[in-house]
Amino acid sequence: MKNNIASFTKIISLLLFFCGWLSNAQQTFTDVTEASGIDHQYEVYEGTFGGGVTVFDFNNDGFEDLYITSGIKSDRLYLNNGNGTFKDIFEGSGLEVTNDYVTQGVVSADINKDGYRDLFITTITTTDGKSVIPRAKNLLFLNNGDSTFKDVTNEYGLEDLNSFSTGPSFGDIDADGYPDLFVGNYFQEFTGKLGIIKDATIVSANQTARSYLLKNEGGKSFENVYDEYGLGHKGFGFGGVFTDYDNDQDQDLLVNQDFGYKAVPNFLYQNEYPDDHFEDVSEQTEMDLKINAMGAAVGDYNGDGWMDYYITNIKFNMLMENQGTGKPFVDKAKELGTYNLAISWGANFADFDHDEDLDLFVANGDLNPNCTPMGNFFFENNDNTYTERGRELAINDYGIGRGSVIFDMDNDGDMDLLVVNQQPILNYPIASTTRLFRNDIANGNWLKVALNGVASETNGIGSRITVVANGKRTIREIDGGGSSHLSQNSVIAHFGLGTNTKVDSVIVNWTGGNTQILTNVEINQQLDIKEKPNSKKATSYTLYFIVGMVLLIMVYAFFIKKK
């Protein structure tokens, strides 16, 4: 009897050990929304549209903070306390003027190169109910450096740009170090109810809008150069993203358009820098997608050195693989396993598990007020094919998702996720509030790279970073916004390194042509890189100086001899 009991006890012990091992092996994302202090829900104006979030370290303390738009409610300015919690310091920040507007998207960059990140927020109308859509300006705030902001919308020449604006994006189109802006616009005018929008309503409105291309004039004002740069298109715009699709070290522009199959499709513009012009290459690259394009994720998913683009859509998302110079993009969604049914908005490429390839998160949510629950997707990359594991990894939240961002909220070296959820207009079976997910699935080594631009934009927006480890090259672009949906990811580049114990080299291709290389870099750290002067330019200036001095000496000697 005693032997039987002993055997039974051993079996139970082994089972408990095995269950414990399985529990530890099955790592997931952890919903830390309540514990973190995040308390947010985007409240729609009549329905469907908004909202967004930007990741930015507004007080330069090394922990990334958040600004989240809230529609007709007060926005949120969340200070990262550095211990896994956030504090809303919106009241008293100088941003309260946003309460007068229905806010949509948000991005951040150092507008005037004073070392602090500023804010640009898009709107669709005012909250007083008196304005016809759209009769409201977008809002620009300078960072005062003391956790407060100053409204400089009028001062920077933006007061007369009234439109139904959606997704903004920063990028340095002329490589002068001052970030420029692309702003997607949706309507010229609309008098119906946004909550009951459908194909017929949109197309019969016949009010497709021109977007804005706002050139930063030395950090002191913005000028709309939309026509001068050769854009000029109209459409139901959901914004765009600046990206170097052709590897020529300047910022091209991918534009997302809603109702592209009945109105105006997507655009891809090639930057002709140093000429002040964009060339429309949409048709020849087959990026003129005739879909309901809500947003885009940017990343080199297959490691071939060319940026690929995951475009969210109603029903069928598209993964547009870059084939290289002179070749059209190819949709690989079906082949790779990302062709799932949903209404998708935000999307984010990241190496969430640190195995040296890019996984993909997708935020889903029905049109509001339809509101059929839709879980988010998490596509794990395995040898350049994808497996959907959202439920398994506990990140398939069924809120009405819109914008989503990646950032390292606790500085532990992996990418966490925040998803903006809308308040349902009608009854909804579950809570739909903004969610913060801590990454607990990462296992391997990692490297983060933060840029400090001198000639380039302060945080290196638009620059590209290449990491070489054990012969494998992986690349990232520094996000200026317009990625995901109405949102902006962290500007700190993140690389999973797997089992690698060192990085052979880190190559920074700064926007404008400057290149820096660092070798033998330690792992599991944030590497801060300050831009050095362009060696070619420096050599040229030195040569000019020497030649000039020689000429002066010769002239001086000539006159002395003549005397």
XYZ file of C-alpha atoms in Angstrom:
563
model
C 0.000 0.000 0.000
C 2.818 2.354 0.970
C 4.592 1.592 -2.314
C 1.407 2.376 -4.255
C 1.003 5.693 -2.426
C 4.662 6.544 -3.048
C 4.284 5.726 -6.751
C 1.097 7.778 -6.954
C 2.844 10.707 -5.252
C 5.725 10.537 -7.728
C 3.278 10.523 -10.657
C 1.438 13.546 -9.266
C 4.760 15.339 -8.723
C 5.845 14.611 -12.261
C 2.509 15.813 -13.642
C 2.732 19.022 -11.620
C 6.311 19.552 -12.807
C 5.265 18.937 -16.416
C 2.290 21.322 -16.121
C 4.541 23.940 -14.594
C 7.040 23.481 -17.419
C 4.286 23.871 -19.986
C 3.041 26.997 -18.233
C 6.487 28.556 -18.311
C 7.055 27.473 -21.909
C 3.745 28.982 -23.034
C 4.693 32.629 -22.717
C 2.131 35.197 -23.831
C 1.522 38.899 -23.986
C 0.143 40.265 -20.708
C -2.650 42.836 -20.572
C -1.299 45.425 -18.107
C -3.741 48.218 -18.942
C -5.262 48.672 -15.494
C -2.000 48.095 -13.609
C -0.233 50.671 -15.802
C -2.778 53.432 -15.161
C -3.912 53.658 -18.807
C -7.590 54.637 -18.806
C -8.739 55.581 -22.293
C -11.506 55.061 -24.817
C -11.837 56.903 -28.099
C -15.315 58.443 -28.360
C -16.417 58.823 -31.965
C -18.148 61.803 -33.519
C -21.194 60.094 -35.098
C -19.163 56.996 -35.937
C -16.375 55.134 -37.725
C -13.387 57.523 -37.676
C -10.448 57.720 -35.169
C -8.228 57.467 -33.219
C -4.469 57.442 -33.008
C -1.501 57.448 -30.662
C 2.090 58.662 -30.834
C 5.070 57.377 -28.863
C 7.432 60.173 -27.834
C 9.779 60.924 -24.950
C 8.571 64.484 -24.398
C 10.719 65.152 -21.280
C 13.893 63.381 -22.483
C 14.136 61.148 -19.403
C 14.799 57.969 -21.385
C 11.297 56.509 -20.971
C 8.863 56.866 -23.864
C 5.582 58.652 -23.189
C 2.238 58.589 -25.044
C -0.245 61.017 -26.554
C -3.615 59.432 -27.419
C -6.420 61.216 -29.268
C -9.934 60.815 -27.874
C -12.333 62.207 -30.488
C -14.980 64.317 -28.733
C -13.535 63.631 -25.268
C -10.325 65.003 -23.741
C -7.153 63.562 -25.202
C -4.575 61.861 -22.963
C -0.943 62.860 -22.343
C 0.594 59.931 -20.499
C 3.896 60.447 -18.683
C 5.882 57.220 -18.368
C 6.872 56.940 -14.704
C 9.651 54.467 -15.506
C 8.208 51.705 -13.321
C 5.612 50.229 -15.670
C 2.985 52.870 -14.849
C 1.761 56.022 -16.586
C 0.282 59.292 -15.293
C -2.122 61.460 -17.293
C -0.791 65.040 -17.163
C -3.043 66.446 -19.901
C -4.602 69.065 -17.616
C -2.187 71.955 -17.263
C -0.056 70.825 -20.226
C -1.177 73.611 -22.586
C -2.865 71.039 -24.825
C -6.366 71.712 -23.486
C -7.315 73.625 -26.643
C -7.760 70.199 -28.273
C -10.984 69.902 -26.232
C -12.571 72.260 -28.757
C -11.930 69.843 -31.630
C -12.749 66.284 -32.671
C -9.231 64.854 -32.737
C -8.146 62.014 -35.046
C -4.466 61.250 -35.613
C -1.229 62.404 -33.983
C 2.504 62.418 -34.743
C 5.595 63.902 -33.143
C 8.967 65.309 -34.261
C 11.388 68.058 -33.305
C 9.947 70.846 -35.468
C 12.462 73.585 -34.566
C 15.521 71.452 -33.643
C 15.618 72.564 -30.005
C 16.015 68.986 -28.753
C 12.386 68.411 -27.727
C 9.625 66.505 -29.530
C 6.657 68.599 -30.676
C 3.096 67.479 -31.535
C 0.857 67.659 -34.600
C -2.785 66.581 -34.169
C -5.370 66.168 -36.935
C -9.057 67.078 -36.518
C -12.304 66.715 -38.458
C -14.505 69.426 -36.940
C -15.137 71.342 -33.721
C -16.926 69.901 -30.685
C -19.465 72.729 -30.387
C -21.686 71.108 -33.020
C -21.877 74.273 -35.092
C -19.297 73.537 -37.779
C -20.148 71.784 -41.009
C -17.706 68.951 -41.680
C -14.969 69.886 -42.247
C -14.516 73.401 -40.926
C -11.656 73.007 -38.489
C -7.895 73.445 -38.558
C -5.326 70.892 -37.468
C -3.242 71.726 -34.392
C 0.514 72.212 -33.927
C 2.135 72.428 -30.488
C 5.755 73.230 -29.626
C 7.287 71.478 -26.632
C 8.377 74.034 -24.009
C 10.834 71.569 -22.458
C 9.050 71.550 -19.084
C 6.280 69.030 -19.878
C 4.043 71.801 -21.244
C 3.233 72.755 -24.822
C 2.447 75.947 -26.748
C -0.198 76.170 -29.480
C 1.621 77.608 -32.543
C -0.900 76.586 -35.217
C -1.523 80.127 -36.415
C 2.061 81.258 -35.904
C 3.274 78.507 -38.243
C 0.784 79.396 -40.996
C -1.657 76.503 -40.572
C -4.771 78.400 -39.493
C -6.460 78.416 -42.921
C -5.996 74.723 -43.746
C -9.489 73.537 -42.820
C -10.224 69.967 -43.804
C -11.435 66.582 -42.604
C -7.910 65.349 -41.816
C -6.997 61.783 -40.911
C -3.434 60.411 -40.892
C -0.389 62.704 -40.503
C 3.222 61.728 -41.150
C 6.575 63.453 -40.587
C 9.436 63.074 -43.047
C 12.381 65.163 -44.232
C 11.680 65.392 -47.955
C 14.560 67.779 -48.747
C 17.097 66.470 -46.196
C 17.574 69.824 -44.493
C 17.131 68.419 -40.984
C 13.739 70.040 -40.438
C 10.824 67.560 -40.527
C 8.128 68.143 -43.144
C 4.529 66.893 -42.958
C 2.140 64.927 -45.115
C -1.500 65.090 -44.012
C -4.197 62.859 -45.466
C -7.604 64.498 -46.016
C -10.907 62.673 -46.520
C -13.733 65.094 -47.353
C -13.983 68.527 -48.865
C -17.460 68.764 -47.395
C -19.925 66.313 -45.912
C -23.398 66.935 -44.515
C -24.543 63.371 -43.785
C -24.082 61.239 -40.686
C -20.675 59.574 -40.356
C -22.165 56.661 -38.456
C -24.117 55.406 -41.474
C -21.447 55.811 -44.128
C -21.452 53.187 -46.876
C -20.195 52.904 -50.444
C -23.096 54.763 -52.012
C -22.899 57.585 -49.457
C -19.197 58.094 -50.061
C -19.230 57.977 -53.839
C -22.343 60.127 -54.247
C -20.789 62.762 -51.977
C -18.313 63.479 -54.788
C -16.178 65.463 -52.375
C -12.797 63.742 -52.494
C -10.170 65.908 -50.850
C -6.679 67.097 -51.717
C -4.128 66.269 -49.052
C -1.377 68.558 -47.706
C 2.383 68.441 -48.163
C 3.704 70.923 -45.611
C 7.335 71.973 -46.033
C 9.116 73.062 -42.869
C 10.744 76.439 -43.448
C 13.717 76.363 -41.106
C 11.663 75.448 -38.049
C 9.713 78.720 -38.175
C 6.693 77.999 -40.400
C 5.103 75.507 -42.801
C 4.221 76.044 -46.460
C 1.834 73.809 -48.381
C 3.841 72.662 -51.441
C 1.421 69.956 -52.539
C 1.164 71.169 -56.143
C 4.744 72.403 -56.444
C 6.052 68.912 -55.589
C 3.768 67.261 -58.163
C 1.305 65.463 -55.911
C -2.025 67.032 -56.751
C -4.193 63.922 -56.315
C -7.580 63.793 -54.609
C -9.164 60.923 -52.746
C -10.672 59.658 -49.519
C -7.295 59.871 -47.850
C -6.312 57.937 -44.734
C -2.828 59.449 -44.691
C 0.518 58.214 -45.872
C 3.912 57.071 -44.716
C 7.355 58.322 -45.739
C 9.632 55.414 -46.624
C 12.655 54.682 -48.815
C 11.152 52.011 -51.073
C 13.888 52.275 -53.761
C 16.976 52.332 -51.493
C 18.310 55.676 -52.746
C 18.509 57.251 -49.252
C 15.691 59.761 -49.600
C 12.092 59.620 -48.431
C 9.436 58.438 -50.844
C 5.726 58.538 -49.997
C 3.111 55.775 -49.818
C -0.449 57.183 -49.682
C -3.395 55.156 -48.345
C -6.848 55.796 -49.837
C -10.242 54.558 -48.702
C -12.763 53.359 -51.323
C -9.996 52.992 -53.896
C -12.100 50.614 -55.985
C -14.833 53.229 -56.561
C -12.981 56.537 -56.235
C -9.182 57.048 -56.195
C -6.710 54.197 -55.485
C -3.482 54.238 -53.457
C -0.422 56.149 -54.601
C 3.313 55.569 -54.424
C 5.437 58.660 -55.026
C 9.158 58.510 -55.750
C 11.166 61.373 -54.242
C 13.353 63.003 -56.917
C 15.650 64.658 -54.345
C 17.680 66.863 -54.774
C 14.973 68.075 -57.189
C 11.900 69.457 -55.413
C 9.550 66.927 -56.955
C 7.757 63.612 -56.414
C 7.150 61.271 -59.348
C 3.962 59.196 -59.380
C 5.112 55.576 -59.843
C 1.905 53.959 -58.606
C 0.949 52.138 -61.802
C 4.383 50.927 -62.846
C 5.084 49.538 -59.379
C 1.507 48.139 -59.132
C 1.019 49.934 -55.830
C -2.131 51.689 -57.105
C -4.193 49.398 -54.897
C -7.935 49.654 -55.425
C -8.941 48.792 -51.864
C -10.153 50.382 -48.624
C -6.620 51.142 -47.430
C -6.741 52.013 -43.716
C -3.064 51.961 -42.804
C 0.332 50.388 -43.417
C 3.128 48.552 -41.643
C 6.660 49.012 -43.009
C 9.377 46.378 -42.770
C 11.725 44.041 -44.618
C 9.888 40.846 -43.656
C 12.113 38.487 -45.716
C 15.518 40.101 -45.080
C 16.350 40.831 -48.720
C 17.268 44.473 -48.099
C 14.092 45.988 -49.597
C 11.212 47.453 -47.598
C 7.888 45.617 -47.869
C 4.442 46.991 -46.979
C 1.484 45.384 -45.251
C -1.641 47.364 -46.197
C -4.748 46.975 -44.027
C -8.142 46.802 -45.691
C -11.758 45.761 -45.285
C -11.853 41.924 -45.531
C -8.530 41.141 -47.229
C -5.245 42.770 -46.219
C -2.322 42.847 -48.637
C 1.366 42.112 -48.075
C 3.165 43.902 -50.900
C 6.609 42.399 -51.389
C 9.282 44.681 -52.851
C 10.989 43.013 -55.815
C 13.714 45.648 -56.211
C 14.660 48.308 -58.734
C 12.420 48.546 -61.789
C 10.164 45.660 -60.761
C 6.537 45.802 -59.590
C 5.480 44.868 -56.060
C 3.762 41.495 -55.608
C 0.963 40.716 -53.124
C 2.110 37.732 -51.038
C -0.681 37.741 -48.430
C -2.288 34.448 -49.509
C 0.993 32.667 -50.042
C 2.448 33.769 -46.695
C -0.653 33.212 -44.552
C -1.740 36.777 -43.693
C -4.882 36.785 -45.858
C -7.399 36.590 -43.013
C -10.948 37.966 -43.034
C -11.428 41.097 -40.892
C -11.787 44.865 -40.987
C -8.234 45.904 -40.165
C -6.739 49.281 -39.249
C -3.429 49.457 -37.379
C -0.550 47.114 -38.223
C 2.964 46.779 -36.839
C 6.018 44.810 -37.937
C 8.420 43.935 -35.092
C 10.626 41.101 -33.930
C 8.463 40.462 -30.888
C 10.079 37.103 -30.013
C 13.729 38.054 -30.768
C 14.322 35.309 -33.339
C 15.770 37.703 -35.983
C 12.716 38.075 -38.213
C 9.695 40.371 -38.337
C 6.407 39.250 -36.833
C 3.212 41.176 -37.530
C 0.442 42.523 -35.303
C -2.884 43.684 -36.811
C -5.571 45.685 -34.975
C -9.111 44.792 -36.065
C -12.469 46.465 -35.464
C -15.803 46.652 -37.207
C -17.258 49.855 -38.587
C -18.893 51.732 -35.732
C -21.885 51.368 -35.089
C -22.059 47.951 -36.851
C -19.695 46.502 -34.271
C -19.368 42.789 -34.839
C -16.597 41.672 -32.445
C -13.312 40.956 -34.218
C -10.207 39.693 -32.442
C -6.802 41.167 -33.287
C -4.278 39.119 -35.277
C -0.740 38.156 -34.336
C 1.210 36.606 -37.208
C 4.386 34.824 -36.155
C 7.138 34.734 -38.776
C 8.699 31.296 -39.293
C 11.102 31.091 -42.250
C 9.271 33.940 -44.010
C 5.808 32.450 -43.708
C 3.239 33.487 -41.114
C 1.093 31.627 -38.592
C -1.782 33.407 -36.816
C -1.419 32.995 -33.015
C -3.449 35.878 -31.568
C -5.638 33.797 -29.255
C -2.768 31.557 -28.217
C -0.623 34.542 -27.217
C -3.498 36.336 -25.438
C -3.416 39.404 -27.665
C -6.636 38.850 -29.658
C -8.575 41.601 -27.862
C -12.121 42.028 -29.234
C -12.372 45.791 -28.756
C -13.148 48.076 -31.706
C -9.504 48.563 -32.678
C -8.045 51.431 -34.658
C -4.477 52.788 -34.220
C -1.718 50.638 -32.712
C 1.928 51.272 -31.809
C 5.042 49.414 -30.712
C 7.453 50.705 -28.054
C 9.506 49.437 -25.133
C 7.411 50.782 -22.265
C 9.621 49.373 -19.476
C 13.043 49.511 -21.191
C 13.546 45.762 -20.848
C 14.579 45.370 -24.482
C 11.440 43.996 -26.142
C 8.575 45.613 -28.027
C 5.290 46.147 -26.173
C 1.983 47.107 -27.831
C -0.748 49.683 -27.310
C -4.031 49.494 -29.242
C -6.549 52.358 -29.364
C -10.142 51.101 -29.061
C -13.348 53.009 -29.767
C -16.422 53.400 -27.624
C -19.303 51.547 -29.356
C -22.251 53.674 -30.459
C -24.686 50.792 -29.988
C -24.702 47.899 -27.518
C -21.528 45.815 -27.571
C -21.053 42.471 -25.799
C -17.625 43.228 -24.305
C -15.620 46.179 -23.042
C -13.949 48.172 -25.804
C -11.236 50.267 -24.180
C -7.672 51.061 -25.187
C -5.348 48.184 -24.204
C -1.660 48.036 -23.276
C 0.037 44.658 -23.764
C 3.384 43.874 -22.167
C 5.583 41.578 -24.234
C 6.398 38.389 -22.309
C 7.216 36.182 -25.315
C 10.735 37.428 -26.146
C 13.559 35.000 -25.346
C 16.668 35.920 -27.346
C 19.181 38.747 -27.256
C 18.440 42.208 -28.612
C 19.749 45.643 -29.537
C 18.017 49.026 -29.576
C 19.423 51.966 -31.536
C 18.509 55.601 -30.819
C 19.688 58.262 -33.256
C 20.708 61.838 -32.480
C 20.665 63.774 -35.725
C 22.746 66.904 -36.235
C 22.371 67.702 -39.940
C 19.436 65.245 -40.031
C 16.185 65.404 -38.046
C 16.872 65.278 -34.302
C 15.710 61.663 -33.839
C 16.826 60.531 -37.281
C 13.305 60.282 -38.681
C 13.491 58.707 -42.134
C 17.007 57.335 -41.625
C 17.769 53.638 -42.032
C 19.704 51.372 -39.660
C 21.294 48.082 -40.702
C 22.521 45.560 -38.142
C 24.912 42.800 -39.179
C 25.221 39.826 -36.807
C 26.882 36.546 -37.769
C 26.609 37.518 -41.431
C 22.866 38.238 -41.337
C 21.697 41.761 -42.198
C 18.476 43.252 -40.814
C 17.178 46.754 -41.476
C 14.819 49.238 -39.855
C 13.563 52.698 -40.816
C 12.983 55.384 -38.186
C 9.228 55.988 -38.152
C 7.874 59.500 -38.678
C 4.240 58.446 -38.364
C 1.517 57.505 -40.789
C 2.479 53.932 -40.036
C -0.168 51.710 -38.496
C -3.372 53.819 -38.563
C -3.321 57.536 -37.631
C -0.365 56.746 -35.348
C 3.419 56.755 -34.883
C 5.651 54.035 -33.445
C 8.768 54.486 -31.345
C 11.676 56.253 -33.080
C 14.073 53.874 -31.328
C 14.937 51.024 -33.706
C 14.700 47.528 -32.219
C 16.461 44.356 -33.373
C 16.031 40.797 -32.117
C 19.349 38.947 -32.169
C 18.394 35.387 -31.270
C 21.411 33.542 -29.832
C 23.991 35.972 -31.223
C 26.341 37.270 -28.526
C 27.725 40.222 -30.463
C 26.875 42.556 -33.329
C 29.484 42.745 -36.072
C 28.417 46.181 -37.288
C 25.707 48.843 -37.112
C 25.320 50.962 -40.253
C 23.336 54.199 -40.181
C 22.236 55.712 -43.482
C 21.109 59.172 -42.471
C 18.504 60.921 -44.594
C 20.415 63.050 -47.086
C 23.311 60.676 -47.763
C 25.559 60.636 -44.696
C 26.645 57.146 -43.547
C 28.161 55.976 -40.249
C 29.468 52.527 -39.314
C 30.106 51.149 -35.830
C 31.743 47.749 -35.298
C 31.930 45.138 -32.516
C 28.834 46.387 -30.719
C 27.733 44.888 -27.405
C 24.304 43.241 -27.247
C 21.341 43.778 -24.884
C 21.735 47.542 -24.710
C 20.370 50.754 -26.183
C 23.045 52.147 -28.475
C 22.885 55.948 -28.802
C 24.470 57.238 -32.022
C 25.150 60.924 -32.652
C 25.474 61.970 -36.267
C 28.990 62.881 -37.382
C 29.652 65.429 -40.140
C 29.594 64.020 -43.640
C 33.201 63.079 -44.309
C 32.921 63.813 -48.040
C 31.536 67.272 -47.368
C 34.115 67.873 -44.669
C 36.915 66.868 -47.061
C 35.523 69.193 -49.727
C 35.311 72.121 -47.316
C 38.886 71.474 -46.153
C 40.106 71.356 -49.753
C 38.291 74.611 -50.586
C 39.857 76.249 -47.529
C 43.381 75.132 -48.471
C 42.982 76.264 -52.084
C 41.613 79.598 -50.884
C 44.516 80.133 -48.502
C 47.046 79.294 -51.231
C 45.423 81.829 -53.560
C 45.487 84.499 -50.849
C 49.173 83.833 -50.168
C 49.965 84.016 -53.885
C 48.097 87.326 -54.242
C 49.815 88.703 -51.146
C 53.267 87.599 -52.449
C 52.544 89.179 -55.831
C 51.774 92.583 -54.311
C 54.782 92.425 -51.941
C 57.086 91.609 -54.844
C 55.556 94.429 -56.915
C 56.308 96.938 -54.140
